Short mmCIF file of C-alpha atoms in Angstrom, two decimals:
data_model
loop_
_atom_site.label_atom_id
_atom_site.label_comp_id
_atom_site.label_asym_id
_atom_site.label_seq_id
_atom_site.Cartn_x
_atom_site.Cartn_y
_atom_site.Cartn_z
CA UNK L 1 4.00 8.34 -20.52
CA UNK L 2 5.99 6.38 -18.28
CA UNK L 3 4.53 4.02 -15.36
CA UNK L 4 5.50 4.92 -11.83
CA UNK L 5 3.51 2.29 -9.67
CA UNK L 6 1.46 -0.45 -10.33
CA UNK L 7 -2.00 -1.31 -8.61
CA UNK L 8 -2.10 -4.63 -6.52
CA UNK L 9 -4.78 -6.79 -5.80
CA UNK L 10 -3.95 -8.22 -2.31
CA UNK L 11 -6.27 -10.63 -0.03
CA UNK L 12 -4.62 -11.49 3.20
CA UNK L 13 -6.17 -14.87 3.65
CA UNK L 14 -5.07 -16.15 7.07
CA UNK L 15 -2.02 -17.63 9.40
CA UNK L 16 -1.30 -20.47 10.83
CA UNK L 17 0.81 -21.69 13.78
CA UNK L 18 1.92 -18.10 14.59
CA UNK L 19 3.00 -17.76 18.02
CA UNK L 20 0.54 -15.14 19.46
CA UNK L 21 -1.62 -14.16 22.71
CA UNK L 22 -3.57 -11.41 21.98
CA UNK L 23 -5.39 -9.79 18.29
CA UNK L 24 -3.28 -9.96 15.69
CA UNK L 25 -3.37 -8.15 12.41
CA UNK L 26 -0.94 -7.61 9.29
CA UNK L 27 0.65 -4.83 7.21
CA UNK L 28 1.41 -5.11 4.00
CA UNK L 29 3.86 -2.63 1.99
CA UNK L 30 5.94 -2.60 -1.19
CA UNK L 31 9.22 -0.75 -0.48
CA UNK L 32 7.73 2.55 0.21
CA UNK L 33 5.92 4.48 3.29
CA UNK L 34 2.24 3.51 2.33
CA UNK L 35 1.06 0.52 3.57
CA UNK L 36 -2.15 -1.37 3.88
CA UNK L 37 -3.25 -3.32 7.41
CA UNK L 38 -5.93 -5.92 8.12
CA UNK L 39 -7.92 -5.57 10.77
CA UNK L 40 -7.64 -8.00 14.15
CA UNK L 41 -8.00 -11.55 14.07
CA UNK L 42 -7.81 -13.81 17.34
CA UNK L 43 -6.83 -16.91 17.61
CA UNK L 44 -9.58 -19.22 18.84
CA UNK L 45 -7.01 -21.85 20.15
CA UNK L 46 -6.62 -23.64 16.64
CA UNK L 47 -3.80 -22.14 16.02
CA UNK L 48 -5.55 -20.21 12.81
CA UNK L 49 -6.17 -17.02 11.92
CA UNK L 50 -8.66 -15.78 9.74
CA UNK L 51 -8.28 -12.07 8.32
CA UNK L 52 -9.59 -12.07 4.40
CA UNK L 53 -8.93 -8.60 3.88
CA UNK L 54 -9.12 -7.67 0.72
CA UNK L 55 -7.14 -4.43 -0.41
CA UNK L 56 -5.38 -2.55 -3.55
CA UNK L 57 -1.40 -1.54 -2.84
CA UNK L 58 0.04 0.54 -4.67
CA UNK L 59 3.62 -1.04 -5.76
CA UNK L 60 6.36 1.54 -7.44
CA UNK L 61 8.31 0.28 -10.46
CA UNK L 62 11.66 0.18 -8.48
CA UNK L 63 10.02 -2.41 -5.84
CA UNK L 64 11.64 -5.74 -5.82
CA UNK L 65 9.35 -6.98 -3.13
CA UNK L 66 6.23 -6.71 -0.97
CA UNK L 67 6.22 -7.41 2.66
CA UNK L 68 3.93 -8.90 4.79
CA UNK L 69 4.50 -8.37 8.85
CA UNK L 70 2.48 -10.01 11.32
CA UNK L 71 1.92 -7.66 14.02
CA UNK L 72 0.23 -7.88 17.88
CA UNK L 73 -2.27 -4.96 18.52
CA UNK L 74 -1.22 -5.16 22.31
CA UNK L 75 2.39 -4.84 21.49
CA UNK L 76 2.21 -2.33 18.30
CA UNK L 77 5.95 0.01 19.61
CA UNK L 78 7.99 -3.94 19.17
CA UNK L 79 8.93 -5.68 16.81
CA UNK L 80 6.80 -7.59 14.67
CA UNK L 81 5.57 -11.64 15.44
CA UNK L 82 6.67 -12.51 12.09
CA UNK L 83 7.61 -11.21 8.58
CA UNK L 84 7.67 -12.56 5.26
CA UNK L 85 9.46 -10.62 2.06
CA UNK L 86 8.26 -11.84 -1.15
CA UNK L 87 9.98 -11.30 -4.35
CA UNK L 88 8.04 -9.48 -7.18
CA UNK L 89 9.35 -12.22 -9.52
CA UNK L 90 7.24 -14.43 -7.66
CA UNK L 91 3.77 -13.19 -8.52
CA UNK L 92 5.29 -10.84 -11.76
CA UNK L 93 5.84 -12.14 -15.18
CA UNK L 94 8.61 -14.72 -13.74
CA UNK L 95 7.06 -17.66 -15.05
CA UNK L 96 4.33 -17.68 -12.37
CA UNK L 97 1.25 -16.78 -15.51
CA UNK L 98 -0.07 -14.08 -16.64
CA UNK L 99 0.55 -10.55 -14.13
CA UNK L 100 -3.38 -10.49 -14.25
CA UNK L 101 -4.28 -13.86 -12.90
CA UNK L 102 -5.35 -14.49 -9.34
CA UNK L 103 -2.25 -16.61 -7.65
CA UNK L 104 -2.94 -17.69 -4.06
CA UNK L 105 0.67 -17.70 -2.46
CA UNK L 106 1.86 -19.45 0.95
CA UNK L 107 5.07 -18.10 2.72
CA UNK L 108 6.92 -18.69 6.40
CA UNK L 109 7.24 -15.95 8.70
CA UNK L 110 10.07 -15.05 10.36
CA UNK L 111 10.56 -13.57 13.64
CA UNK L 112 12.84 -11.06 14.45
CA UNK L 113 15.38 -13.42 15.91
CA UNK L 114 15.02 -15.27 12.31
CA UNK L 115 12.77 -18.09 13.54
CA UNK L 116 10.02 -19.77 12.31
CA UNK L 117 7.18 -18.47 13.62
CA UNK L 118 4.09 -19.82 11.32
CA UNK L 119 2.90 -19.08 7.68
CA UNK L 120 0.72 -16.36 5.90
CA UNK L 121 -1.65 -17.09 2.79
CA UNK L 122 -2.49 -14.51 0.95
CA UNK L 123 -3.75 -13.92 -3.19
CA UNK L 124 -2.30 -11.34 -5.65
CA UNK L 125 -2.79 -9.95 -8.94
CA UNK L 126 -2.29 -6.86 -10.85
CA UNK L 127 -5.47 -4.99 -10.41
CA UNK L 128 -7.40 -4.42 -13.84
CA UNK L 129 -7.62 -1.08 -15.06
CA UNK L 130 -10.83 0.81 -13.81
CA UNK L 131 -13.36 0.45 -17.07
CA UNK L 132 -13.44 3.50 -19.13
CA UNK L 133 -17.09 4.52 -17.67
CA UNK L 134 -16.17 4.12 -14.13
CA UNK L 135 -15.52 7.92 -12.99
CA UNK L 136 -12.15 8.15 -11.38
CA UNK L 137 -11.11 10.27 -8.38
CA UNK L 138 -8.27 12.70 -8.89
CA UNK L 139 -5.87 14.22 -6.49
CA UNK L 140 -6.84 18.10 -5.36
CA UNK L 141 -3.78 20.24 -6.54
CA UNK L 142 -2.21 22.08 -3.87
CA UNK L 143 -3.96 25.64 -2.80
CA UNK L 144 -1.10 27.70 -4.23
CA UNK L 145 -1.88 25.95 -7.70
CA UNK L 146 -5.56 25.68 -7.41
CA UNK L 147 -5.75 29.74 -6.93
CA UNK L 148 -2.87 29.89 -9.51
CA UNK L 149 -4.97 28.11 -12.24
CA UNK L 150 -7.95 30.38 -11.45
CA UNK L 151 -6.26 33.69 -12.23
CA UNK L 152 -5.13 34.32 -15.95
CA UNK L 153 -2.87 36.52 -17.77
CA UNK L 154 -4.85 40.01 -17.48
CA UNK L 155 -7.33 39.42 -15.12
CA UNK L 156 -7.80 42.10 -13.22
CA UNK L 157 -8.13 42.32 -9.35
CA UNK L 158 -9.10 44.44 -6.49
CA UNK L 159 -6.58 45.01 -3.98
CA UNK L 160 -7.99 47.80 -1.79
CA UNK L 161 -9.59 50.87 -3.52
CA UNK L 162 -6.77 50.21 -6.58
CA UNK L 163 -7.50 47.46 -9.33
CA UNK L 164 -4.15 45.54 -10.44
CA UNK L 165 -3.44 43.29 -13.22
CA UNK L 166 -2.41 39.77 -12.90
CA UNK L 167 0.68 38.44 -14.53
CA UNK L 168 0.84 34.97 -14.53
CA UNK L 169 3.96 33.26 -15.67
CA UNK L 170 7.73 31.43 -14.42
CA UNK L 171 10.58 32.88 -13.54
CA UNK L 172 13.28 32.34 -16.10
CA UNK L 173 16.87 32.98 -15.47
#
């Protein structure tokens, strides 16, 4: 069986010295289309903000990084307040411990002009595997498979005032 993604264990902390006016929250993805947000966080006039937001990502084997964009809920069609990329070989078996143990991480954002515009905290960690009792949540097959799967070879059905047999099978050429 071969491993397409791995599970991980993300807690936005919070941001300093971003330059920001209204709520601010941040997505976090890992090379693909899914992504995982925060929710709001203002900034009280300390130049801080707090999000703890505490999530699982999904990362495929072919990521080389995670991103973390900093992102104004007034302004959501621009371009992001800042953005930080973050090797995997940071956090993954480069040296940093093992893949397993909690690493809190600090990194500068970038704006889209490529200047400094604060720094995000944030933990990681490979997410455990669920224990063994812990019931786990599968994916519903498609309709076409699910009525498929409920049908076998020689069942027999009626179609009007006729009854047909079933043939279940795939197409070989």
């Amino acid at each position: 069986m071969t491993v397409r993604s791995r599970k991980l264990e993300i807690t936005v902390i919070s941001g300093e010295n971003i330059r920001v006016t209204e709520d601010a929250y941040v997505v976090v993805r890992a090379e693909s289309l899914s992504c995982c947000t925060t929710r709001t966080a203002k900034d009280d006039g300390t130049n801080f903000l707090s999000w703890n937001d505490k999530f699982l990502l999904e990362m495929p084997v072919h990521a080389r990084s995670i991103t973390f964009e900093v992102q104004c809920s007034k302004l959501k069609s621009f371009r992001p307040l800042g953005v930080a990329r973050i090797a995997a070989s940071d956090f993954l078996g480069g040296g940093a411990g093992p893949e397993n143990q909690l690493q809190q991480l600090s990194y500068g954002l970038r704006d889209w002009e490529g200047k400094r515009n604060g720094v995000i905290h944030f933990s990681v960690r490979v997410a455990p595997p669920p224990p063994p009792s812990t019931p786990v949540k599968k994916c519903l097959k498609p309709a076409v498979e699910q009525a498929v799967t409920r049908m076998g070879c020689g069942d027999r059905i009626k179609v009007g005032d006729k009854t047909k047999e079933v043939v279940v099978g795939v197409p070989f050429w």
